[in-house]
Short mmCIF file of C-alpha atoms in Angstrom, two decimals:
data_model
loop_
_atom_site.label_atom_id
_atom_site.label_comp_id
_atom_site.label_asym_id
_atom_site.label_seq_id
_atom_site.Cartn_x
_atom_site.Cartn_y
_atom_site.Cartn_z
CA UNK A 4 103.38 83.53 86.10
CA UNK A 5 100.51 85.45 86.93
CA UNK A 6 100.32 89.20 87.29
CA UNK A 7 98.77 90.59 90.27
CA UNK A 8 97.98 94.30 89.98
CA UNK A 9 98.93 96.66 93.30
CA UNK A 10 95.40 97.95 94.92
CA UNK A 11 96.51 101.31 94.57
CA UNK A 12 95.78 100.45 91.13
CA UNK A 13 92.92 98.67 91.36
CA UNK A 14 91.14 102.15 93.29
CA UNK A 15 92.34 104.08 90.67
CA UNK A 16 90.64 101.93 87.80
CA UNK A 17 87.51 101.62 89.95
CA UNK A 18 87.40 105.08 90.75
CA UNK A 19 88.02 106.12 87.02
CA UNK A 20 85.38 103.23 86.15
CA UNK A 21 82.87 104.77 88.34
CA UNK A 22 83.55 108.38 87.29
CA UNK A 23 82.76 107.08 83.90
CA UNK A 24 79.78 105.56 84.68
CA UNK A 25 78.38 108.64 85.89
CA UNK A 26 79.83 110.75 82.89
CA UNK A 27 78.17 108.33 80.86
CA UNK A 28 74.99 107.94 82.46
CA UNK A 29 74.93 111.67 82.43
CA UNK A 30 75.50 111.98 78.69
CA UNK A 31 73.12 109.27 77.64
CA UNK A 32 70.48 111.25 79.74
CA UNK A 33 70.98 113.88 78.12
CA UNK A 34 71.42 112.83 74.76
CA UNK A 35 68.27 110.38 75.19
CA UNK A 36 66.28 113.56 76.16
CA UNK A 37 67.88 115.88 73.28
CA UNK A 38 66.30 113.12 70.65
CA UNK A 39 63.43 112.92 72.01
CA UNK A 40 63.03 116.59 72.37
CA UNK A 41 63.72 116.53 68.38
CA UNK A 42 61.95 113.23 67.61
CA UNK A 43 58.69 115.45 69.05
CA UNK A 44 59.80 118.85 66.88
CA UNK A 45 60.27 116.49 63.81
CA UNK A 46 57.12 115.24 63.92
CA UNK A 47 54.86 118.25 65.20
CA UNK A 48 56.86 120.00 61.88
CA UNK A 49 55.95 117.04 59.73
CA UNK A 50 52.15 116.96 61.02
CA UNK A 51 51.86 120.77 60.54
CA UNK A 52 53.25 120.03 56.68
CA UNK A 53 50.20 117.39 56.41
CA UNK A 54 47.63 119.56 57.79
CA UNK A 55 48.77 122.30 55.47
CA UNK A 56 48.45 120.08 52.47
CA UNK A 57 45.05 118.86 53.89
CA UNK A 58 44.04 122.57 54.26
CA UNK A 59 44.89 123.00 50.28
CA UNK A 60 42.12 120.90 49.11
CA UNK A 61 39.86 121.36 52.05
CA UNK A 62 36.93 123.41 51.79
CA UNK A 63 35.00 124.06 55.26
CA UNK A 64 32.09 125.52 53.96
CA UNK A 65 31.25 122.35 52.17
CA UNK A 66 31.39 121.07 55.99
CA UNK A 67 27.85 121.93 56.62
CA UNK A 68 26.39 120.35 53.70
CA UNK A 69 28.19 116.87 54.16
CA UNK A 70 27.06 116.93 57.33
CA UNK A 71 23.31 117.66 56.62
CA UNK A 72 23.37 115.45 53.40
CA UNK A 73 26.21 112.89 53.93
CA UNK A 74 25.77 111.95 50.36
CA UNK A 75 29.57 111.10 48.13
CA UNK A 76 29.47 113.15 45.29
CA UNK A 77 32.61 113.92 42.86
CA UNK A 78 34.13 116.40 45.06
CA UNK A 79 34.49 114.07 47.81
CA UNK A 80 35.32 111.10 46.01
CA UNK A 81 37.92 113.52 44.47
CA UNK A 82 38.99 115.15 48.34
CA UNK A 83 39.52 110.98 49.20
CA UNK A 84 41.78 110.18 46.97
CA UNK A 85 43.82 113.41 47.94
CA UNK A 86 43.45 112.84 51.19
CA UNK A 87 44.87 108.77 50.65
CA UNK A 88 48.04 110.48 48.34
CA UNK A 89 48.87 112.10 51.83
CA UNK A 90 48.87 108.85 53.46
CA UNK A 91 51.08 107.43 51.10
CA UNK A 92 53.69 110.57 50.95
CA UNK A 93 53.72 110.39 54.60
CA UNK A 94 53.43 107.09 55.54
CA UNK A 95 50.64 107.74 58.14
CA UNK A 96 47.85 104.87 59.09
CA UNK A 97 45.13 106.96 58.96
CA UNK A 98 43.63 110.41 58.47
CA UNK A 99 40.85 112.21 58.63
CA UNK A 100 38.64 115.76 59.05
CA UNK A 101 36.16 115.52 61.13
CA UNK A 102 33.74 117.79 63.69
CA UNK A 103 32.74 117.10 67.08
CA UNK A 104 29.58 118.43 69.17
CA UNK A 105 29.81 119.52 72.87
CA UNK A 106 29.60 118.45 75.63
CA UNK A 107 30.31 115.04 74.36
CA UNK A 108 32.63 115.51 71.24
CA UNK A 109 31.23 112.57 69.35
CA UNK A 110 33.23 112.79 65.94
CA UNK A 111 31.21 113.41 62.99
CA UNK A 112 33.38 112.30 59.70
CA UNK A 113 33.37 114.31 56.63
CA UNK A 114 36.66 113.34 54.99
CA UNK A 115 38.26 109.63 56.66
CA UNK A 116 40.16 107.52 54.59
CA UNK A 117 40.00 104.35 56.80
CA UNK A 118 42.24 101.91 54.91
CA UNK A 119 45.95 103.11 55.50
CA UNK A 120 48.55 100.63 55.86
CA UNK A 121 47.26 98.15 58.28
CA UNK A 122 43.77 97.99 58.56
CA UNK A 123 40.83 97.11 56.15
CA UNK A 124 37.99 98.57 57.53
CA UNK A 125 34.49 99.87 55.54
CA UNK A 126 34.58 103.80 54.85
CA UNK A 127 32.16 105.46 57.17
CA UNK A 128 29.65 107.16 55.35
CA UNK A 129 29.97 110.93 55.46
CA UNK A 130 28.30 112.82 58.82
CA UNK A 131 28.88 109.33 60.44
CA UNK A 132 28.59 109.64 63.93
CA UNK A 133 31.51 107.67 65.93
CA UNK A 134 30.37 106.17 69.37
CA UNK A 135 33.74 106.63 70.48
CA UNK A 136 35.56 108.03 73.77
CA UNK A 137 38.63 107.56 75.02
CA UNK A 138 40.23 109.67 77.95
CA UNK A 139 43.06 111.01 75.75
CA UNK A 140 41.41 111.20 72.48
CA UNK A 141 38.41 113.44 74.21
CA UNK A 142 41.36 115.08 76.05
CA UNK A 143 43.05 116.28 73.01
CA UNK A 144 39.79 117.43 71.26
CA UNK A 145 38.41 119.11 74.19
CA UNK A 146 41.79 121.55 73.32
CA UNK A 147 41.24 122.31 70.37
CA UNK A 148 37.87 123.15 70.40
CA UNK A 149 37.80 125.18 73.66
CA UNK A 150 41.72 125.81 74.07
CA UNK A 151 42.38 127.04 71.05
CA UNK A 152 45.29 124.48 70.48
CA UNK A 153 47.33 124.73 67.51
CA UNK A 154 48.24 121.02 67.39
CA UNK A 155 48.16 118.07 70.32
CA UNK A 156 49.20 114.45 69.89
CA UNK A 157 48.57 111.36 72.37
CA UNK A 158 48.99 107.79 71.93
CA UNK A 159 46.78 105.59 71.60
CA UNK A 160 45.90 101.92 71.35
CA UNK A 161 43.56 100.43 68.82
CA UNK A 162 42.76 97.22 66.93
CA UNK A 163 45.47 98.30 64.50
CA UNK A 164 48.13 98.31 67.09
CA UNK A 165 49.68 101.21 69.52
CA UNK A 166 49.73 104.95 68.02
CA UNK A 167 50.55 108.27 67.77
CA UNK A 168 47.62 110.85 66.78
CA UNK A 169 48.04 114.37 65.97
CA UNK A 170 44.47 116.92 65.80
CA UNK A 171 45.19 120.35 64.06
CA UNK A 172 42.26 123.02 63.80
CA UNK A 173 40.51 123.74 60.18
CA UNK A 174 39.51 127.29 60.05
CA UNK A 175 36.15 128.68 58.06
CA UNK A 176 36.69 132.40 56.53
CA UNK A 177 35.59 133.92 59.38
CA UNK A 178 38.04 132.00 61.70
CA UNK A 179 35.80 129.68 63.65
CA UNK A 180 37.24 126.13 64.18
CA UNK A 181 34.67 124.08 62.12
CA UNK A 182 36.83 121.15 62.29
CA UNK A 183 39.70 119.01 62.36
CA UNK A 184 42.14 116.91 60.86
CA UNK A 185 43.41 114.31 62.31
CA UNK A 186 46.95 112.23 61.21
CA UNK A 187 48.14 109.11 62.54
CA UNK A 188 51.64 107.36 62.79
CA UNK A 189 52.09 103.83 63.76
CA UNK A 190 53.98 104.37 67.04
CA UNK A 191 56.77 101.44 65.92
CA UNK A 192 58.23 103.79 63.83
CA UNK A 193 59.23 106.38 67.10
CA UNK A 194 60.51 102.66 68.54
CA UNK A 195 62.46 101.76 66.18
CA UNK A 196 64.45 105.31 65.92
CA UNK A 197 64.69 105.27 69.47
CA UNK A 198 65.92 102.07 69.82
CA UNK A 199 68.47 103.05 67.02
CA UNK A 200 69.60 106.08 68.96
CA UNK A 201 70.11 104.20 72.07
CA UNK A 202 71.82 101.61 70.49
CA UNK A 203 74.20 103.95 68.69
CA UNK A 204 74.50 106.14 71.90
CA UNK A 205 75.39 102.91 73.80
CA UNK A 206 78.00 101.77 71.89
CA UNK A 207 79.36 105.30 71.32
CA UNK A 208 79.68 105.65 74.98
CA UNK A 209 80.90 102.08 75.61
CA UNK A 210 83.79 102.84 73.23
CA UNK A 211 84.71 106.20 74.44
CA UNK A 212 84.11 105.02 78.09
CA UNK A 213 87.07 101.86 77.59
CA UNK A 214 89.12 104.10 75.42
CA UNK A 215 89.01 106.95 78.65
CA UNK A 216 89.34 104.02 80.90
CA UNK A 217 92.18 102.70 79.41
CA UNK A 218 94.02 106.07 78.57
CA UNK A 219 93.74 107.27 82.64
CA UNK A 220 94.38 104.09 83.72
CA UNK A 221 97.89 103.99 82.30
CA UNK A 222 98.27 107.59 82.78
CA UNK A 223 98.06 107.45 86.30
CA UNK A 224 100.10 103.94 85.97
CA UNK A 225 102.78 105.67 84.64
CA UNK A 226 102.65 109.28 86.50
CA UNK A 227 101.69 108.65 89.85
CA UNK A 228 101.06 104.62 90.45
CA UNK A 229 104.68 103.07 89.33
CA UNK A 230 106.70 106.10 91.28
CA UNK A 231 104.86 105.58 94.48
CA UNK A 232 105.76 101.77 93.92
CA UNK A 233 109.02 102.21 92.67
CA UNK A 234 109.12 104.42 96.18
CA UNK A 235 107.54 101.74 98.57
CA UNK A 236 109.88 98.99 96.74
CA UNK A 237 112.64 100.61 97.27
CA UNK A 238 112.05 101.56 100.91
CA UNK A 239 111.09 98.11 101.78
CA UNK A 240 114.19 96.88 100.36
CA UNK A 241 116.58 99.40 101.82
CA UNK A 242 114.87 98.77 105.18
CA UNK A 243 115.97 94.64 104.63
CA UNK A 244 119.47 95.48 103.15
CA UNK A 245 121.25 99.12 103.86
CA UNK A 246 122.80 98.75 101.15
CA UNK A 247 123.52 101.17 98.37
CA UNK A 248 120.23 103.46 97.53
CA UNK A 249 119.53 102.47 94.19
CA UNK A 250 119.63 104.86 91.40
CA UNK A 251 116.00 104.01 89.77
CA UNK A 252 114.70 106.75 92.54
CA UNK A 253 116.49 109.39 90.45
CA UNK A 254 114.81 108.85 87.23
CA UNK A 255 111.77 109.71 88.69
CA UNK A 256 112.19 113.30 87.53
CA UNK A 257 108.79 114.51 88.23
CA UNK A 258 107.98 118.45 89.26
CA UNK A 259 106.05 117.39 91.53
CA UNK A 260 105.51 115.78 95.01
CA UNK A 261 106.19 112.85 93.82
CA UNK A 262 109.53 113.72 92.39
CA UNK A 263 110.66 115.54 95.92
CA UNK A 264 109.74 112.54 97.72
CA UNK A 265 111.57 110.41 95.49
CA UNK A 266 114.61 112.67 96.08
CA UNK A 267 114.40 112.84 99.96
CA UNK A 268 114.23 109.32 99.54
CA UNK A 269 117.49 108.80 98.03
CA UNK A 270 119.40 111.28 99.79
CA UNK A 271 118.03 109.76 103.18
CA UNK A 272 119.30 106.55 101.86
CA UNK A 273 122.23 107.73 101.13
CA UNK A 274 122.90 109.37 104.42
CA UNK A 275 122.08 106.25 106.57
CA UNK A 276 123.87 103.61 104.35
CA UNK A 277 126.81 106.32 105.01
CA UNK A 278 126.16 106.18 108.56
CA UNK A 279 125.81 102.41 108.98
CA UNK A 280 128.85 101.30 106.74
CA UNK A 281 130.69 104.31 109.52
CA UNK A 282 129.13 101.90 112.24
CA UNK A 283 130.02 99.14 110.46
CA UNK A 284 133.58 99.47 110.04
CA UNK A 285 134.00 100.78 113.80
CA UNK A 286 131.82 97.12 114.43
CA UNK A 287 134.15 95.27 112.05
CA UNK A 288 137.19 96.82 113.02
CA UNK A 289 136.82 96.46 116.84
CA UNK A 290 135.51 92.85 116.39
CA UNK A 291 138.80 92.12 114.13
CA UNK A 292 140.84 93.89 116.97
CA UNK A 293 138.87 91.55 119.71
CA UNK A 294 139.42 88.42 117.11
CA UNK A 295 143.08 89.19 116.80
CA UNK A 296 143.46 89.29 120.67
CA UNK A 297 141.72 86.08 120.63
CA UNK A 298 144.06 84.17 117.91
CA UNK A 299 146.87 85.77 119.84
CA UNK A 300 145.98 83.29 123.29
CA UNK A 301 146.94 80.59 120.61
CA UNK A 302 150.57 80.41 119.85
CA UNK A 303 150.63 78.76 116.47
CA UNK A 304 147.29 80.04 115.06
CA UNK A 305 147.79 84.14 113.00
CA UNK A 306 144.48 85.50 111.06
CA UNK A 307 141.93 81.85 111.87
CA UNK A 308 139.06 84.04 113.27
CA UNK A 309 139.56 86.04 110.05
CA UNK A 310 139.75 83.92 107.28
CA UNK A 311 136.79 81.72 109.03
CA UNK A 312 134.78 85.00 109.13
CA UNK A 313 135.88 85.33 105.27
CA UNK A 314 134.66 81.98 104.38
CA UNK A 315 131.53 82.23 105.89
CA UNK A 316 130.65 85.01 104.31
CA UNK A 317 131.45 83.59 100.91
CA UNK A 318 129.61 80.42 101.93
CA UNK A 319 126.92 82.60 102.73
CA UNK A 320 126.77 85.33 99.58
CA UNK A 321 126.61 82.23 97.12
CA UNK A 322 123.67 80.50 99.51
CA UNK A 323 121.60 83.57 98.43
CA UNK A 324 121.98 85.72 101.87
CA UNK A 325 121.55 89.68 101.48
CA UNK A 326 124.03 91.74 101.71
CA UNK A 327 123.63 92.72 105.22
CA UNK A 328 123.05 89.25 106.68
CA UNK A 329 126.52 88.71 104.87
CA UNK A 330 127.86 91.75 106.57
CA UNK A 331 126.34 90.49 110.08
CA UNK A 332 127.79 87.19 109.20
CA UNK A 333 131.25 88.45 109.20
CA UNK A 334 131.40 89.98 112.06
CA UNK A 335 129.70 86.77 113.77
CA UNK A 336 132.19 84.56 112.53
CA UNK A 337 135.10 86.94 113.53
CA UNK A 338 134.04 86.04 117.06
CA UNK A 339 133.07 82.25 116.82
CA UNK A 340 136.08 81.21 119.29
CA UNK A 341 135.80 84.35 121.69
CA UNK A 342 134.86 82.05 124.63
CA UNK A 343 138.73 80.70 124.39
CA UNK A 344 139.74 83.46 126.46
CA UNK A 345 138.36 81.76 129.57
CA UNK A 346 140.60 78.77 128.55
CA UNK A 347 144.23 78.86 130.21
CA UNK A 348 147.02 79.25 127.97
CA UNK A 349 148.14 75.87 128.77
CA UNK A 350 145.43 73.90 127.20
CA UNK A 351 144.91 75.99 123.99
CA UNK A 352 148.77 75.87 123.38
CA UNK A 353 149.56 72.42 124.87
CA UNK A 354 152.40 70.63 122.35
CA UNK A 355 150.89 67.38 122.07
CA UNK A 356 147.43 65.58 122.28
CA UNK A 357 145.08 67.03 124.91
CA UNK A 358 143.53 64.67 127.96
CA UNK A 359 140.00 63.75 128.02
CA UNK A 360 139.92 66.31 131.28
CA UNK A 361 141.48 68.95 128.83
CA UNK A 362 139.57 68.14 125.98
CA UNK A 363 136.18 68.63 128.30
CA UNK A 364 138.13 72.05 129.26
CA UNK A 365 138.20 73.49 125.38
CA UNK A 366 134.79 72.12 125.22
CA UNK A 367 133.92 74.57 127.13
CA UNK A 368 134.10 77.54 124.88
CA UNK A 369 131.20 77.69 122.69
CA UNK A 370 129.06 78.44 126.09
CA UNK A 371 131.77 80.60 127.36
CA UNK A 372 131.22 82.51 124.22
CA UNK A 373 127.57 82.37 124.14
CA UNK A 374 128.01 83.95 128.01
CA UNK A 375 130.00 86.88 126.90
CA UNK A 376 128.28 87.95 123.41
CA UNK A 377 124.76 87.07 124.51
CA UNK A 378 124.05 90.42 125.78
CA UNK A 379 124.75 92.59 122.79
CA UNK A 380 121.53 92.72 120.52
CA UNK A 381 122.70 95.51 118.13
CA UNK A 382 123.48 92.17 115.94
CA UNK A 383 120.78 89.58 116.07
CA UNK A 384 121.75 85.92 116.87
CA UNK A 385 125.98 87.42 117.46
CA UNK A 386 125.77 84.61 119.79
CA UNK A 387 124.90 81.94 118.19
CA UNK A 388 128.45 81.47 116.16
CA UNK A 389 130.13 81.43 119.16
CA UNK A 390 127.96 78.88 120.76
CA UNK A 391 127.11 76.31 118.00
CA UNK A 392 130.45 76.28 115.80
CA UNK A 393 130.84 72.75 116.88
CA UNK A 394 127.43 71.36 116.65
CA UNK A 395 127.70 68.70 114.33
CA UNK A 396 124.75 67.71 111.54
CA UNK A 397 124.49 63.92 113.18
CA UNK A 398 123.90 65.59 116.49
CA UNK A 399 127.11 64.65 117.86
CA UNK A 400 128.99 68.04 118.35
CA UNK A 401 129.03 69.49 121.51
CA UNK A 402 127.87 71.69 123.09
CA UNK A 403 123.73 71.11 123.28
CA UNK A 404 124.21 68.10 120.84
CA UNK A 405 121.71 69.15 118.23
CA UNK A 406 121.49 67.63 114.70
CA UNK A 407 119.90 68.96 111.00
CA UNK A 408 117.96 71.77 110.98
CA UNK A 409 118.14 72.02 114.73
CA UNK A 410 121.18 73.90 114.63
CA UNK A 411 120.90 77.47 113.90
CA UNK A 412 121.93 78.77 110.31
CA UNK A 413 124.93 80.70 111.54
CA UNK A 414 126.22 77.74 113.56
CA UNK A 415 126.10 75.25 110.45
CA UNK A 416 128.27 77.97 107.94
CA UNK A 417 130.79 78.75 110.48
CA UNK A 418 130.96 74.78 111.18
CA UNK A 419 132.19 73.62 108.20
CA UNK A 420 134.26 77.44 107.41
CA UNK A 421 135.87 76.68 110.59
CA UNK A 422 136.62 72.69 110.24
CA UNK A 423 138.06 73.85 106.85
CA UNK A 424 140.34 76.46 108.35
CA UNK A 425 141.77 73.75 110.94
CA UNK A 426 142.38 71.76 108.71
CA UNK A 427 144.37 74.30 106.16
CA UNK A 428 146.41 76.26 109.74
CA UNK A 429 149.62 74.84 111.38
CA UNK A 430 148.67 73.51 115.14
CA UNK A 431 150.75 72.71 118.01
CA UNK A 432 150.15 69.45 117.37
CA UNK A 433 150.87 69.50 113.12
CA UNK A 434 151.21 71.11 110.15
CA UNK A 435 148.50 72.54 107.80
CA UNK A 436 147.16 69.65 105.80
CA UNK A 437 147.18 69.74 102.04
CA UNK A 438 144.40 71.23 99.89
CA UNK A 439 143.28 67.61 98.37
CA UNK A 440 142.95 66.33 101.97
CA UNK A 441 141.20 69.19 103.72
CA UNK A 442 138.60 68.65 100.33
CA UNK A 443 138.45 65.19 101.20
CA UNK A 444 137.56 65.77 104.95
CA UNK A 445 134.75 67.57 103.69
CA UNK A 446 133.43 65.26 101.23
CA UNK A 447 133.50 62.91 104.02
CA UNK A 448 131.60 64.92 106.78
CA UNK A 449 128.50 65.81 104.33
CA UNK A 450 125.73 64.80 106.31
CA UNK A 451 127.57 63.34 109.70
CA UNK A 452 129.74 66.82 110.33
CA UNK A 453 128.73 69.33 108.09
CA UNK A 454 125.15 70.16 106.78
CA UNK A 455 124.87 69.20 102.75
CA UNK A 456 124.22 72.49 101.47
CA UNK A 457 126.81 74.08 102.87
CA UNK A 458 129.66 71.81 102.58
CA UNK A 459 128.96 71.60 98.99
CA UNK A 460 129.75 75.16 98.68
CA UNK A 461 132.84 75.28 100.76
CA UNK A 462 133.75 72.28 97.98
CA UNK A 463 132.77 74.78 95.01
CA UNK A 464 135.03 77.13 96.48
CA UNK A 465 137.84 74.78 97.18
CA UNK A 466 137.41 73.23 93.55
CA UNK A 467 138.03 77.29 92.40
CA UNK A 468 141.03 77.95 94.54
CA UNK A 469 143.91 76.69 91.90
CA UNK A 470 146.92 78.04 93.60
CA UNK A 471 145.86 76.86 97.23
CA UNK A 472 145.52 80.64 98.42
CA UNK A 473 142.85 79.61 100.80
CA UNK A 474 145.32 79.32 103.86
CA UNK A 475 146.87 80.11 106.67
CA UNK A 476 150.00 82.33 104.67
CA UNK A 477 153.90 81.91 106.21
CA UNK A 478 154.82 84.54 107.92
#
């Protein structure tokens, strides 16, 4: 069977879901811009670290003479090679120590080891003038040169693939910015640690997102969600029933709202099922009194509106009735022949067999009934065992002839309670019939007399009664 979760719950999931969402959106944001924040301060500490082990072997007042006679000797041959170990320690693509000249900032290469990792280009020759601009290269050298800049980085996108380059200052002895050094990354690696980090930070907050999910979610099941229900459940059925208040209300001991409501609840309850089985009785007990007067018209009849109000109930508890349409049942039942007290005395206890003109008489005391109980509406359909006792399932009862279904409910049970009754009751006419023939009666009018359903039950309870007990008693 499939389980349909209450919409209360629902909100609360999608409310807790969306809460989440924001939470986590809010934490990835911030963790995103935390790394990236670091990612930068790694690097700019990792570029200053290369520029001060450029600086080592640097000499800027060689500067001037590379430049005027860009001639490899030893020492730069020798300042390479240092310059490539860097590369290699660092992993960078490229690196170099160059000067510019304003206003253009054309780079003039002293020191460049062009090789790297990914590219195989010739070595410039020293003082080798790059025709070469770029809006964020020029950008970046324009502040060091005339900003003062300690260190600026851009990306940048070249025949070798997107980067990031770093420029750092080189100082002469008098501190005058002669040149400087420039170190580049491939920008894949910053990628791939980024993807890495949002990857991890994904699934980190996926995880703790269904575990918080899941963890409110049955905390507010528990705490607030399955009280209010056990609360609206319970109302709902009290409202169909009036029976009992049920005792699950009390074991919602919460110290809160919820727990006073659940309290009010019961003792409500419990004050109007008090009230209505007051009602009740004072209903039952003047609708027995009015039944007794009723038998009493009927010389040879004691306790038939009774027992026939008994029967029905049973007939109705076991067809799966609640309790209080078993209660209204009763008290139906107890009045199924009040329309016989606008029958003279001298029909209903007539010695002998009736005339067809006193027969059409008795007939007459379903709509008598229906006349006098019609009115009352404090029990719904009170009328309607009075008027269609006699109906029969073929549609030949009396008195509106209807047949199956047609007949109402009420007027089907008391039917076959009442044939039973007559059957089992001394008459004016004869004595009560034995149990075996007032079973076979019944047997017989399954389908013509007596709806199917119901006459099988009145046969289960026949089949139970060993000692015959279900009777009109001796006096």
């Amino acid at each position: 069977m499939t389980r349909h979760f209450p919409v209360i719950t629902k909100k609360v999931v999608f409310y807790i879901i969306a809460v989440n969402v924001l939470l986590c959106s809010l934490v990835f944001t911030s963790s995103y811009l935390a790394f990236d924040r670091q990612f930068k301060e790694q690097y700019d500490t990792e570029i200053q670290d290369i520029a001060e082990a450029a600086r080592s072997f640097l000499n800027p007042e060689d500067f001037e003479k590379y430049k005027k006679e860009p001639v490899p000797d030893e020492k730069w041959y020798a300042v390479i090679d240092d310059l490539q170990r860097i590369v290699d320690n660092f992993n960078l693509n490229v690196i170099y120590v160059s000067a510019v000249d304003a206003p253009d900032y054309t780079h003039i290469f002293y020191f460049y080891d062009p090789v790297g990792k990914v590219t195989k280009w010739t070595p410039y020759p020293l003082g080798y003038e790059e025709d070469y601009f770029e809006p964020s290269y020029h950008a970046t050298t324009v502040r060091v040169y005339e900003e003062g800049a300690s260190l600026v980085r851009h990306t940048i996108k070249s025949r070798s693939g997107s980067h990031i380059t770093a420029q750092l200052p080189v100082y002469d002895s008098s501190g005058k910015i002669v040149a400087l050094i420039g170190a580049q990354k491939n920008v894949q690696e910053f990628v791939d640690a980024k993807l890495s980090f949002i990857k991890n930070v994904i699934i980190t907050i996926l995880i703790a997102g269904i575990c918080s999910i899941v963890f409110f979610a049955l905390y507010f099941n528990i705490n607030y969600i399955k009280p209010v229900l056990l609360i609206t459940k319970e109302t709902n059925r009290f409202a169909s029933n009036n029976d009992n208040p049920a005792e699950d209300l009390l074991s919602i001991k919460k110290r809160n709202e919820l727990g006073t409501l659940a309290k009010s609840v019961y003792q409500m309850e419990n004050v109007v099922h008090k009230n209505i089985e007051a009602l009740t009785k004072m209903t039952t007990e003047t609708a027995t009194a009015l039944a007794s007067a009723i038998d009493a018209k009927d010389t040879y009849t004691h306790g038939h509106s009774t027992r026939v109000a008994e029967y029905s109930r049973e007939i109705a508890k076991r067809a799966g009735k609640t309790e209080s349409e078993c209660r209204d049942l009763y008290i139906i039942a107890l009045l199924h022949d009040v329309g016989k007290i606008g029958i003279p005395n001298s029909i209903i206890n007539k010695e002998g067999k009736l005339t067809p003109e006193e027969y059409e008489i008795i007939k007459n005391h379903p709509k008598i009934g229906n006349q006098i109980l019609k009115n009352i509406t404090q029990i719904p359909h009170i009328s309607d065992g009075a008027h269609y006792h006699h109906e029969r399932y073929d549609g030949k009862g009396y008195p509106e002839g209807l047949a199956g279904e047609n007949i109402p409910e009420i007027g089907r049970i008391i039917a076959v309670a009442d044939a039973y009754d007559a059957m089992t009751s001394n008459r004016s006419y004869r004595k009560l019939l034995t149990q075996q023939i007032a079973r076979s009666e019944i047997e017989k009018g399954i389908g013509t007399q007596f709806d199917p359903t119901f006459a099988k039950i009145m046969l289960e309870m026949i089949g139970e009664d060993k000692d015959f007990s279900m009777r009109e008693m001796d006096n």
